[in-house]
CSV table of C-alpha atoms and ligand atoms in Angstrom, one decimal:
chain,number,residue,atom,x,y,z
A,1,UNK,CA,21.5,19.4,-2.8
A,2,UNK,CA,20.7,15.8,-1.5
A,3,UNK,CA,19.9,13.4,-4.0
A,4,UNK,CA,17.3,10.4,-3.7
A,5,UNK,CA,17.5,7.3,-6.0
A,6,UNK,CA,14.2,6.0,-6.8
A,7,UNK,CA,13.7,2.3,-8.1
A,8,UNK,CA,10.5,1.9,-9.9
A,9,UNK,CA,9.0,4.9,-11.3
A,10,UNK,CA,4.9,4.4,-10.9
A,11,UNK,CA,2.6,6.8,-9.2
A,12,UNK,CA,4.3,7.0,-5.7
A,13,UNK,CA,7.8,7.5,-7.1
A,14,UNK,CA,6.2,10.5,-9.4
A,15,UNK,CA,4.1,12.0,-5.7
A,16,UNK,CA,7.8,11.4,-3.7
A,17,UNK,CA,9.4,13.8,-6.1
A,18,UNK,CA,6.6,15.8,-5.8
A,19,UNK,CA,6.9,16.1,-2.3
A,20,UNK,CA,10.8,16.3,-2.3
A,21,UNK,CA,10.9,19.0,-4.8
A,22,UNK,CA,9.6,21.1,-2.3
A,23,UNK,CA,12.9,20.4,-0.1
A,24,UNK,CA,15.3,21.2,-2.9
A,25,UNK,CA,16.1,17.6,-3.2
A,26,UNK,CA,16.9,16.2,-6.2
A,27,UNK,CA,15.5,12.6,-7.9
A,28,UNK,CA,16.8,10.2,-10.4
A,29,UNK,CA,14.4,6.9,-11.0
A,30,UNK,CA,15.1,3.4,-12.0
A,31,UNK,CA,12.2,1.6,-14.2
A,32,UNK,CA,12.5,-0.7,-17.2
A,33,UNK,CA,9.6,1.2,-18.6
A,34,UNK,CA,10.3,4.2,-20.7
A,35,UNK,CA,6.9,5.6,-19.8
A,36,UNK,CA,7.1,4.9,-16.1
A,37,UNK,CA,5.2,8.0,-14.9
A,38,UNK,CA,7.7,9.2,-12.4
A,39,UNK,CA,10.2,9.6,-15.5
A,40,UNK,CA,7.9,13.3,-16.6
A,41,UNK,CA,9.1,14.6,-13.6
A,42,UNK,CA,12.5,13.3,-13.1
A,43,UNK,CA,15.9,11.7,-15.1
A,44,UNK,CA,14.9,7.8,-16.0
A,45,UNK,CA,17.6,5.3,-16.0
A,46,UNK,CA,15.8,2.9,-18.2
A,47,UNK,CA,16.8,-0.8,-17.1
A,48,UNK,CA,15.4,-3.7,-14.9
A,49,UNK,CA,16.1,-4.3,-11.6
A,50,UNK,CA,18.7,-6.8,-12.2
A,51,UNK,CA,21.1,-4.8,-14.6
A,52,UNK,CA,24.1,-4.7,-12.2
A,53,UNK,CA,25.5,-1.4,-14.5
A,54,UNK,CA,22.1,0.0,-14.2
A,55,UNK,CA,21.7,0.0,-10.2
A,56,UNK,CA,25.2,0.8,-9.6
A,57,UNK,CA,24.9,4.0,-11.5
A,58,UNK,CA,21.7,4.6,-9.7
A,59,UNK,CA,23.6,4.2,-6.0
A,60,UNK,CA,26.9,6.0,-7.7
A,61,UNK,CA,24.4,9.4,-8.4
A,62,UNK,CA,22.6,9.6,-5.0
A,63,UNK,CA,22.9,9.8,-1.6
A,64,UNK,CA,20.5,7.9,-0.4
A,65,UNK,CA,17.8,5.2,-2.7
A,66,UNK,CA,14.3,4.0,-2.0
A,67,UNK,CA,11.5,1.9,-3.6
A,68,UNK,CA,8.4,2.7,-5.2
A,69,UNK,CA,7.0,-0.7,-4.8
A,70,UNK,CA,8.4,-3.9,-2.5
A,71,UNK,CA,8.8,-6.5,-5.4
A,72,UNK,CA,12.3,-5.1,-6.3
A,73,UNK,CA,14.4,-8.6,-6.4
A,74,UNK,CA,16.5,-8.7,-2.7
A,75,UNK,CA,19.6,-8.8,-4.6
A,76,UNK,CA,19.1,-6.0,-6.5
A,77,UNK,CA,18.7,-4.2,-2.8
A,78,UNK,CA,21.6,-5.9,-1.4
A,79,UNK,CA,24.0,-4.8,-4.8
A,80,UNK,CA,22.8,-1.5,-3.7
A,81,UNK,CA,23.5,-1.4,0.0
A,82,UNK,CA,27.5,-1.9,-1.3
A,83,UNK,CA,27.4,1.4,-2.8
A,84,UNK,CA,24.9,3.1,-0.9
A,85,UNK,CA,22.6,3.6,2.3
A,86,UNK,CA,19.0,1.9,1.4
A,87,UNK,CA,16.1,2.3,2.8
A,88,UNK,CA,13.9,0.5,3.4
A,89,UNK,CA,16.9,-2.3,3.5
A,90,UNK,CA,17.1,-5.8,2.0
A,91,UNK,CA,16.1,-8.0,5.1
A,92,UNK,CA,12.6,-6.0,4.7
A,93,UNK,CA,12.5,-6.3,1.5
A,94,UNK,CA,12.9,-9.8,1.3
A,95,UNK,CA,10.0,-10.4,4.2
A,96,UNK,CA,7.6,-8.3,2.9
A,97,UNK,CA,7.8,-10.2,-0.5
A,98,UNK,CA,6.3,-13.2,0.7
A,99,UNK,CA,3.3,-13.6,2.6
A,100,UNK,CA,4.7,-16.6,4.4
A,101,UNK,CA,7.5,-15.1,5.6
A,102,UNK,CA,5.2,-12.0,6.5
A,103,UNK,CA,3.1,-13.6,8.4
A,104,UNK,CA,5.3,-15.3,10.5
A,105,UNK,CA,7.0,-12.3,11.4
A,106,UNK,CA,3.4,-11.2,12.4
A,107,UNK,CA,3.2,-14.7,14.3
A,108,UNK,CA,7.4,-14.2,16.0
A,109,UNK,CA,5.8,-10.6,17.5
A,110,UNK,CA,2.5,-11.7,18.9
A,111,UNK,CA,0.9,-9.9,16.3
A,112,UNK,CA,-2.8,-12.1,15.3
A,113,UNK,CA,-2.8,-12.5,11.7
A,114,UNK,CA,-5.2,-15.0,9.1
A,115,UNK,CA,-5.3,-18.2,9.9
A,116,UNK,CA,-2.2,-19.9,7.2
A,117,UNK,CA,-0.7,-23.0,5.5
A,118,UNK,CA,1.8,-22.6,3.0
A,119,UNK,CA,1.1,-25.0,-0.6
A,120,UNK,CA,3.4,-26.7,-2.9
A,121,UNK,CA,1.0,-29.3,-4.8
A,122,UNK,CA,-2.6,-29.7,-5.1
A,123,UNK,CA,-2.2,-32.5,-2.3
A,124,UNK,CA,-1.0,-29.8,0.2
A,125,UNK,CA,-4.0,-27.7,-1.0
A,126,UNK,CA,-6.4,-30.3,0.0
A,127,UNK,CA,-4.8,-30.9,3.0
A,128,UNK,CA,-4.6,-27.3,3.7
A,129,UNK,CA,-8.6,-26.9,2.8
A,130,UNK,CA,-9.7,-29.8,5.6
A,131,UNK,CA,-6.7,-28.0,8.1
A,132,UNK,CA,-8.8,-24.1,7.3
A,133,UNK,CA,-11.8,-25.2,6.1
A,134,UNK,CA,-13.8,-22.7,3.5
A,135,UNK,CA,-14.2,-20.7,2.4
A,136,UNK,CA,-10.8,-20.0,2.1
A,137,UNK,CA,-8.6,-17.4,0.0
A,138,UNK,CA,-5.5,-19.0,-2.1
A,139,UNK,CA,-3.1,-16.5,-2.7
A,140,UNK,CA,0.8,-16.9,-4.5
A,141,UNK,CA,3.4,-16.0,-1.6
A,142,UNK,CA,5.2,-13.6,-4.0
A,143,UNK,CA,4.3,-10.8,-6.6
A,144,UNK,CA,0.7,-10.6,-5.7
A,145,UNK,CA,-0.9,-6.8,-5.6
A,146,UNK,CA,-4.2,-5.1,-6.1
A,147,UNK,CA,-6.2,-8.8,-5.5
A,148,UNK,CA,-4.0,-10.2,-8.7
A,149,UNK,CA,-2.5,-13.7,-7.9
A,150,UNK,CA,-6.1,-14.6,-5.3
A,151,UNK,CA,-8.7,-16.7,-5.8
A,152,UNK,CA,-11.3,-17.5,-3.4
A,153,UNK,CA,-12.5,-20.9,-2.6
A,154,UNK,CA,-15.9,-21.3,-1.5
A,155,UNK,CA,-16.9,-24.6,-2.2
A,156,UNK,CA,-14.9,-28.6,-2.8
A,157,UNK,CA,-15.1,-28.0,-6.5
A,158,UNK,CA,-13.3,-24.8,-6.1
A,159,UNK,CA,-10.0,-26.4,-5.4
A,160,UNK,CA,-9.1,-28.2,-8.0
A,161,UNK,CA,-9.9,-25.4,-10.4
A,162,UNK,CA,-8.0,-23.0,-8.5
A,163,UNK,CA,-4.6,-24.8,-8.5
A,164,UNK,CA,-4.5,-24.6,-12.1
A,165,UNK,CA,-5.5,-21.2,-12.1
A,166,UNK,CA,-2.7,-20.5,-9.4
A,167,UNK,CA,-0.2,-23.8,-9.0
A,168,UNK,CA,3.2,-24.3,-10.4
A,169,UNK,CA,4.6,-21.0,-8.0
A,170,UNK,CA,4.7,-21.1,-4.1
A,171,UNK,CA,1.3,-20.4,-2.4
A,172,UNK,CA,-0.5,-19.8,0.8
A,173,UNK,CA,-3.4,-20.6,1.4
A,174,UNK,CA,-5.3,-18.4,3.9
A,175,UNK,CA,-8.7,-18.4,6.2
A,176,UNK,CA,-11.6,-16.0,4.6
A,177,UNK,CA,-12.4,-13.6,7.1
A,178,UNK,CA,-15.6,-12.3,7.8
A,179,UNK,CA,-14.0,-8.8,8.6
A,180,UNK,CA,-16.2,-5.8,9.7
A,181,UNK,CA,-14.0,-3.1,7.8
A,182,UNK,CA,-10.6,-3.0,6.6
A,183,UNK,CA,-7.8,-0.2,8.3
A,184,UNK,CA,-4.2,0.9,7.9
A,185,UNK,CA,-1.6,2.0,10.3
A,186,UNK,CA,0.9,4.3,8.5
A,187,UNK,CA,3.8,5.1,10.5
A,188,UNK,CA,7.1,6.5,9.6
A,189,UNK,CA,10.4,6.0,11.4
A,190,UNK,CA,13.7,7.6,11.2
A,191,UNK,CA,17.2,7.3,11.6
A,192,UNK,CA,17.3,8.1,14.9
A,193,UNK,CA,14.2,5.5,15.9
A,194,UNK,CA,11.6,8.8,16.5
A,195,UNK,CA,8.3,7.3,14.8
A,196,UNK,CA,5.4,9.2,14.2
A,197,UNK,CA,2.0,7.7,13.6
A,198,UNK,CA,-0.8,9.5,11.4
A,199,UNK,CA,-4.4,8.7,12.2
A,200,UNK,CA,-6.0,5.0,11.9
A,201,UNK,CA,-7.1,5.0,8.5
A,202,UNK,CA,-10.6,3.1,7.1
A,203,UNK,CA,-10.4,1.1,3.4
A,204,UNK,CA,-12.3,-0.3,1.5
A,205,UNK,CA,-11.9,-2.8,-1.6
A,206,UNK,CA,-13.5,-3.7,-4.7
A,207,UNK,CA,-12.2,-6.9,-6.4
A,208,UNK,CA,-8.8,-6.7,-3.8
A,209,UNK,CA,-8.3,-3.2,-5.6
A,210,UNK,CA,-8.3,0.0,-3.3
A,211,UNK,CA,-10.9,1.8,-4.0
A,212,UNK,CA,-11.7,4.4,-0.8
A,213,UNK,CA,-10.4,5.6,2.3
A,214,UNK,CA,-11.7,7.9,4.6
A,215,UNK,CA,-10.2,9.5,8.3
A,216,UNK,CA,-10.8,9.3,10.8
A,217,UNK,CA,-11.6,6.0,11.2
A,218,UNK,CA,-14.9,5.1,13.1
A,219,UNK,CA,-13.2,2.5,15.4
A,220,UNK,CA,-10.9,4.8,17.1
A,221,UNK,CA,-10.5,2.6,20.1
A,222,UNK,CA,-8.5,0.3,17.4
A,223,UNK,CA,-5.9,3.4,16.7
A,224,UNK,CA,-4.2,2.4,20.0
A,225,UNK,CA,-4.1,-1.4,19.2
A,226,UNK,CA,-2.8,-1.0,15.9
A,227,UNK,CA,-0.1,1.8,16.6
A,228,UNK,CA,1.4,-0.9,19.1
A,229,UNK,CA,1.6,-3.8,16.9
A,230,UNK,CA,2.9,-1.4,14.1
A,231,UNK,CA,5.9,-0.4,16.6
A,232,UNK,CA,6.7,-4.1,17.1
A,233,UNK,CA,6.9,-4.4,13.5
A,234,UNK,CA,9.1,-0.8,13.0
A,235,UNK,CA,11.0,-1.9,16.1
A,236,UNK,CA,12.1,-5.2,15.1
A,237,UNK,CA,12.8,-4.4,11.4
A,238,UNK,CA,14.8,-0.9,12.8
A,239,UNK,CA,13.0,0.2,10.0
A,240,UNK,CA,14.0,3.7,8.2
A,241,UNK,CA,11.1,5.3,6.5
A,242,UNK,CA,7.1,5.0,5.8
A,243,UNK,CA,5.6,1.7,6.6
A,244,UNK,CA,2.1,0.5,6.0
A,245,UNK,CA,0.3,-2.1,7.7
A,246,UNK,CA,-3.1,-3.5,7.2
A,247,UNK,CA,-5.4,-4.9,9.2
A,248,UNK,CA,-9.2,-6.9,9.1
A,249,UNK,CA,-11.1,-5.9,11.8
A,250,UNK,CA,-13.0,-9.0,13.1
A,251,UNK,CA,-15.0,-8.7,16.2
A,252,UNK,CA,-13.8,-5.2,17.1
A,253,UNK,CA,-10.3,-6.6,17.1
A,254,UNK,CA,-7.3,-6.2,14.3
A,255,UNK,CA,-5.8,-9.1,12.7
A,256,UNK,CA,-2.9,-8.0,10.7
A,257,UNK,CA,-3.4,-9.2,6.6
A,258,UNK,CA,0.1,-7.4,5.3
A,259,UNK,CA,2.9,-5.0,5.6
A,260,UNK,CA,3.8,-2.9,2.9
A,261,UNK,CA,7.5,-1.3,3.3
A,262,UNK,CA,7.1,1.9,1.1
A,263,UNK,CA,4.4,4.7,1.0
A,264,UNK,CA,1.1,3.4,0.6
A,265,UNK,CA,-2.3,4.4,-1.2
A,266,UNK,CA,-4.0,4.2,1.6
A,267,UNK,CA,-2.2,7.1,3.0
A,268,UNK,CA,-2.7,9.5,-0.6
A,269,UNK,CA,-5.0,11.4,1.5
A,270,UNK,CA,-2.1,12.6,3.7
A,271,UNK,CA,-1.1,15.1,0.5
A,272,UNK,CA,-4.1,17.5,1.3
A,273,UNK,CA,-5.2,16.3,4.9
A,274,UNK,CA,-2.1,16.1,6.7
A,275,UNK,CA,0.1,18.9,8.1
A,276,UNK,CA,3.3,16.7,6.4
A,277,UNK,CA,2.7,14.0,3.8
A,278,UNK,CA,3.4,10.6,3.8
A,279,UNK,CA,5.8,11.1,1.0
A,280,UNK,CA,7.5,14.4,2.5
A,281,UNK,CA,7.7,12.3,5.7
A,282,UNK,CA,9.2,9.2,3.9
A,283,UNK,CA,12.0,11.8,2.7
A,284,UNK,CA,12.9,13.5,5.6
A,285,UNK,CA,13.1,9.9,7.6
A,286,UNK,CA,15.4,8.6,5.0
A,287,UNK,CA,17.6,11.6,4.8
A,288,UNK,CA,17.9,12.1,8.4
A,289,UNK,CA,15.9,15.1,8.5
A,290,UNK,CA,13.6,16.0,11.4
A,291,UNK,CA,9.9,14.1,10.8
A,292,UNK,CA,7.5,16.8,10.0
A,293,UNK,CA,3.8,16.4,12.1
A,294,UNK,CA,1.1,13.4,11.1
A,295,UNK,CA,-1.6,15.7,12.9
A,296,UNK,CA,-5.2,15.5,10.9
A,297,UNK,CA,-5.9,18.8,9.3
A,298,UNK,CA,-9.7,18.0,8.6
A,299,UNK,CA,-12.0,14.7,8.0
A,300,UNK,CA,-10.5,13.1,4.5
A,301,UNK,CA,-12.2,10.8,1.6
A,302,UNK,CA,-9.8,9.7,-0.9
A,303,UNK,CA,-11.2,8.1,-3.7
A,304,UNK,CA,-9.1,5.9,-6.1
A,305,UNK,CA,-9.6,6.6,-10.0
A,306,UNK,CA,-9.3,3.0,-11.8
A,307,UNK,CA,-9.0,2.9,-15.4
A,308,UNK,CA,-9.6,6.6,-16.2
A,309,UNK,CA,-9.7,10.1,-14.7
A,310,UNK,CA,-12.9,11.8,-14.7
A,311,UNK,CA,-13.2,15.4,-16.3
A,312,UNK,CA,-11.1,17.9,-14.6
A,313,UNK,CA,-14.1,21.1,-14.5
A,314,UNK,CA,-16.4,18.1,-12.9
A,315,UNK,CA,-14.4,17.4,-10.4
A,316,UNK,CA,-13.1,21.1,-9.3
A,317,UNK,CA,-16.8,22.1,-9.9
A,318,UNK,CA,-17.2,20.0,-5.7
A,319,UNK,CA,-15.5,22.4,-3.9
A,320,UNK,CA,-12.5,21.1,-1.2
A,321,UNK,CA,-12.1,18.3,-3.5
A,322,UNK,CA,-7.9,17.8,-4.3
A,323,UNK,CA,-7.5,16.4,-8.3
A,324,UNK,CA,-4.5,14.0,-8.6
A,325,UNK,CA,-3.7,12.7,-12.0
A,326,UNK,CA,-0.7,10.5,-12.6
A,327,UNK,CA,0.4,11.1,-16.1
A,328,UNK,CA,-0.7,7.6,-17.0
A,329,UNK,CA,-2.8,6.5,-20.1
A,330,UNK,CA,-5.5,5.2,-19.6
A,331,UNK,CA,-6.1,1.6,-19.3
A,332,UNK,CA,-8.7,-1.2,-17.1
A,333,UNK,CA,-7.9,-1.8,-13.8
A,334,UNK,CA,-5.1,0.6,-13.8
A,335,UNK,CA,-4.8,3.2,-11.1
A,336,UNK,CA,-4.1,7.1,-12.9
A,337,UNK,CA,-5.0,9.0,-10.2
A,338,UNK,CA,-7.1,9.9,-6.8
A,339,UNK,CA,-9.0,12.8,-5.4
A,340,UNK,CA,-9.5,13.9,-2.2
A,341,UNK,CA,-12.8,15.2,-0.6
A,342,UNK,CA,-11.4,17.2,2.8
A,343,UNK,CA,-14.6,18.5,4.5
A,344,UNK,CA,-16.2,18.7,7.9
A,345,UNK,CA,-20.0,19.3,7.7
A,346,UNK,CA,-21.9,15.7,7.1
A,347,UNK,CA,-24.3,17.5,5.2
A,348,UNK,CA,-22.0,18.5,2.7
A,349,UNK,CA,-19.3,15.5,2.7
A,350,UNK,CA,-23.2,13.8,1.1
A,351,UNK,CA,-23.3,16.4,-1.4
A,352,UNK,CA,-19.8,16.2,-2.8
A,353,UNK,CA,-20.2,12.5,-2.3
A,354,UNK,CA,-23.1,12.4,-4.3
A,355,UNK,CA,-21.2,14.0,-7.2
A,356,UNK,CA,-17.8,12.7,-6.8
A,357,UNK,CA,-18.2,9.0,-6.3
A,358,UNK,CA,-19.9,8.3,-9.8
A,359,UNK,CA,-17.3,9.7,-11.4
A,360,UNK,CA,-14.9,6.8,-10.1
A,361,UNK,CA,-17.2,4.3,-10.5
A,362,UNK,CA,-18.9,3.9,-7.0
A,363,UNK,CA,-22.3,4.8,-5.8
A,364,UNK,CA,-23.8,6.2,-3.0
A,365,UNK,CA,-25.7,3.1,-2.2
A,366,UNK,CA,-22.2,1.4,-2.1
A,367,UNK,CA,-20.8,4.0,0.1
A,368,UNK,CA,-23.5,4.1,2.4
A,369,UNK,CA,-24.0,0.1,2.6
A,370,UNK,CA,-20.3,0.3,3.3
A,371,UNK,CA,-20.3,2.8,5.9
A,372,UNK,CA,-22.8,1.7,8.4
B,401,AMP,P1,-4.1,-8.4,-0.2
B,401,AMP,O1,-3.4,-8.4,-1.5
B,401,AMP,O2,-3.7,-9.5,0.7
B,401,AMP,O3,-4.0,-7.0,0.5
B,401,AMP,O4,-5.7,-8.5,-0.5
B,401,AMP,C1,-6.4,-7.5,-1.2
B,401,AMP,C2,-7.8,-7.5,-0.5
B,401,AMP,O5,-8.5,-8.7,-0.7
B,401,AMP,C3,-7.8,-7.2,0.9
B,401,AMP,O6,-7.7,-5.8,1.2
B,401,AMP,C4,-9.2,-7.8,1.3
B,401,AMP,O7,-10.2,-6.9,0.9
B,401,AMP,C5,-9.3,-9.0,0.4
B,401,AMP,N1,-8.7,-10.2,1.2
B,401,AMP,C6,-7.4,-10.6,1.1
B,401,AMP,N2,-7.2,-11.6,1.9
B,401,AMP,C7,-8.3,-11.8,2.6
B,401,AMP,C8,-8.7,-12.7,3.7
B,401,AMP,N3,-7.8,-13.7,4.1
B,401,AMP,N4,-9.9,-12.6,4.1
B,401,AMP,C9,-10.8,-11.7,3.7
B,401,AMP,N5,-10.5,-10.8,2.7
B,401,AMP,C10,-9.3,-10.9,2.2
């Protein structure tokens, strides 16, 4: 039985050991919480991503470890790449973590990406500010997720208050743009360099959190565009496993925002609409196994459920609707779970829309000012 190491133990540890049950595989997770989600379904090694002991026994047990979530510290990677093969490896690791470094990477492969100046001290801001203009979005270079560690400046008087909001850690500080919609490239790699794109995928946001996503996308002349530049990025990273990038789309063309080196929400629909998941995928590319198809099995909506899960009989009452709880407790802003609306007929994607999207918060109105 091969055995996967997982550090971090949130929601897309917990749905790659759903996937890699299926294979026979076999998971231990790392996670300084003793609650970490993941840990119902597999053995926890309770311990942070620093204790030395802790990874190596992690590295010692498995054949193979991956992430949950990029913000692992590098070192802890590189401890583990002694013991053990790891993928995504350190070098990515350690680019996707800062938006600086990110973004030049995007600059290095010809890749158009936001408009950027990195900040140290409120003078650098203000420089930065007359360099951009505003409105502008200042964002910390590291640790930053769901819109946390952002703040939008619209206005002078917007700076000042912003650096103490922000200051004291490394920042960027980044053009706002006036995007048409938000998609995603996933795209998974493996050993051997075979990469497999599923379709372009359509977001959108609410406060920087994930709310929606839906395939296929409507600008499916971008799919092309943005499998390329995603390549470049696989290519140059030799990257093993499921990569997410995402893009604004600005004048019908994509301007990449940021990479993320792991499985992605964005790509949650994949577990009812896909014929192989983006988590089964991720396993086979990291074990060496043969990639399974990306092909669209039907039109997907997945919704995100923040703070809560709706009633179970409510939901399973919409028919071709996928329930995906988390094991989490509840709690504001915090993703437990998604579902996921596969159906063909416009008629009746409204209908189940109607139903579905006030249970996680959204309205039609919302969805339909957002859609056209
Ligand atoms: P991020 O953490 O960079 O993915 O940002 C979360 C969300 O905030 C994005 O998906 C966008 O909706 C919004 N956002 C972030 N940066 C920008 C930007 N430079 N211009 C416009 N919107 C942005």
């Amino acid at each position: 039985m091969m055995k996967v190491g997982i550090v971090g133990g949130g929601q897309l540890a917990r749905l790659l050991v759903l996937a890699g049950y299926n294979l026979g595989l076999q998971f231990q997770i790392l996670d300084p919480a003793i609650d970490a989600c993941a840990g119902q379904l597999a053995y926890l090694i309770k311990g942070n991503y620093e204790d030395i002991s802790r990874l190596k026994q992690l590295a010692e047990w498995a054949d193979v470890v991956t992430f949950d979530f990029e913000n692992v510290p590098a070192t802890a990677a590189r401890i583990l790449e002694e013991q053990v093969a790891v993928y995504p490896q350190a070098q990515t690791l350690y680019i996707a973590q800062d938006r600086f470094c990110e973004k030049t990477l995007f600059l290095e492969l010809g890749i158009p990406t936001t408009l950027f100046a990195t900040v140290d001290s409120l003078d650098e801001l203000r420089r930065a500010v007359i360099k951009l203009d505003l409105p502008a979005v200042l964002k910390t270079r590291r640790l930053g997720y769901d819109g946390k560690g952002q703040r939008v400046l619209r206005i002078l008087d917007d700076v000042e208050s912003a650096w103490q909001e922000l200051g004291g850690v490394p920042l960027i500080l980044e053009e706002l743009v006036p995007f048409e919609r938000e998609v995603s490239v996933l795209a998974v790699r493996g050993i051997d360099g075979e990469t497999k794109f599923y379709p372009l995928v359509e977001n959108y946001h609410r406060d920087g959190i994930l709310r929606l996503s839906r395939v296929p996308c409507r600008d499916q002349m971008l799919e092309f565009q943005g499998y390329n530049y995603t390549r470049c990025v696989l290519d140059h990273l030799n990257y093993i496993g499921l990569l997410a990038v995402e893009f604004f789309v600005k004048k019908g063309c994509l301007i990449a925002n940021e990479i993320a080196p792991r499985v992605h929400n964005s790509g949650h629909w994949t577990i009812d609409g896909a014929e192989t998941s983006q988590f089964e995928n991720h396993l086979r590319a990291i074990l060496g196994l043969p990639l399974g198809s990306t092909s669209l099995l039907g039109p997907c909506i997945m919704l995100n459920c923040i703070g809560a899960m709706p009633e179970l009989a409510r939901v399973l009452a919409v028919q071709d609707t996928h329930y995906h709880f988390y094991g989490k407790t509840r709690r504001f802003g915090r993703k437990v779970g998604h579902l996921t609306l596969r159906v063909n007929d416009s008629d009746k994607l409204r209908a189940c829309l109607n139903v579905l999207l006030p249970l996680v918060g959204l309205t039609i109105d919302e969805f339909l000012e957002w859609s056209y």
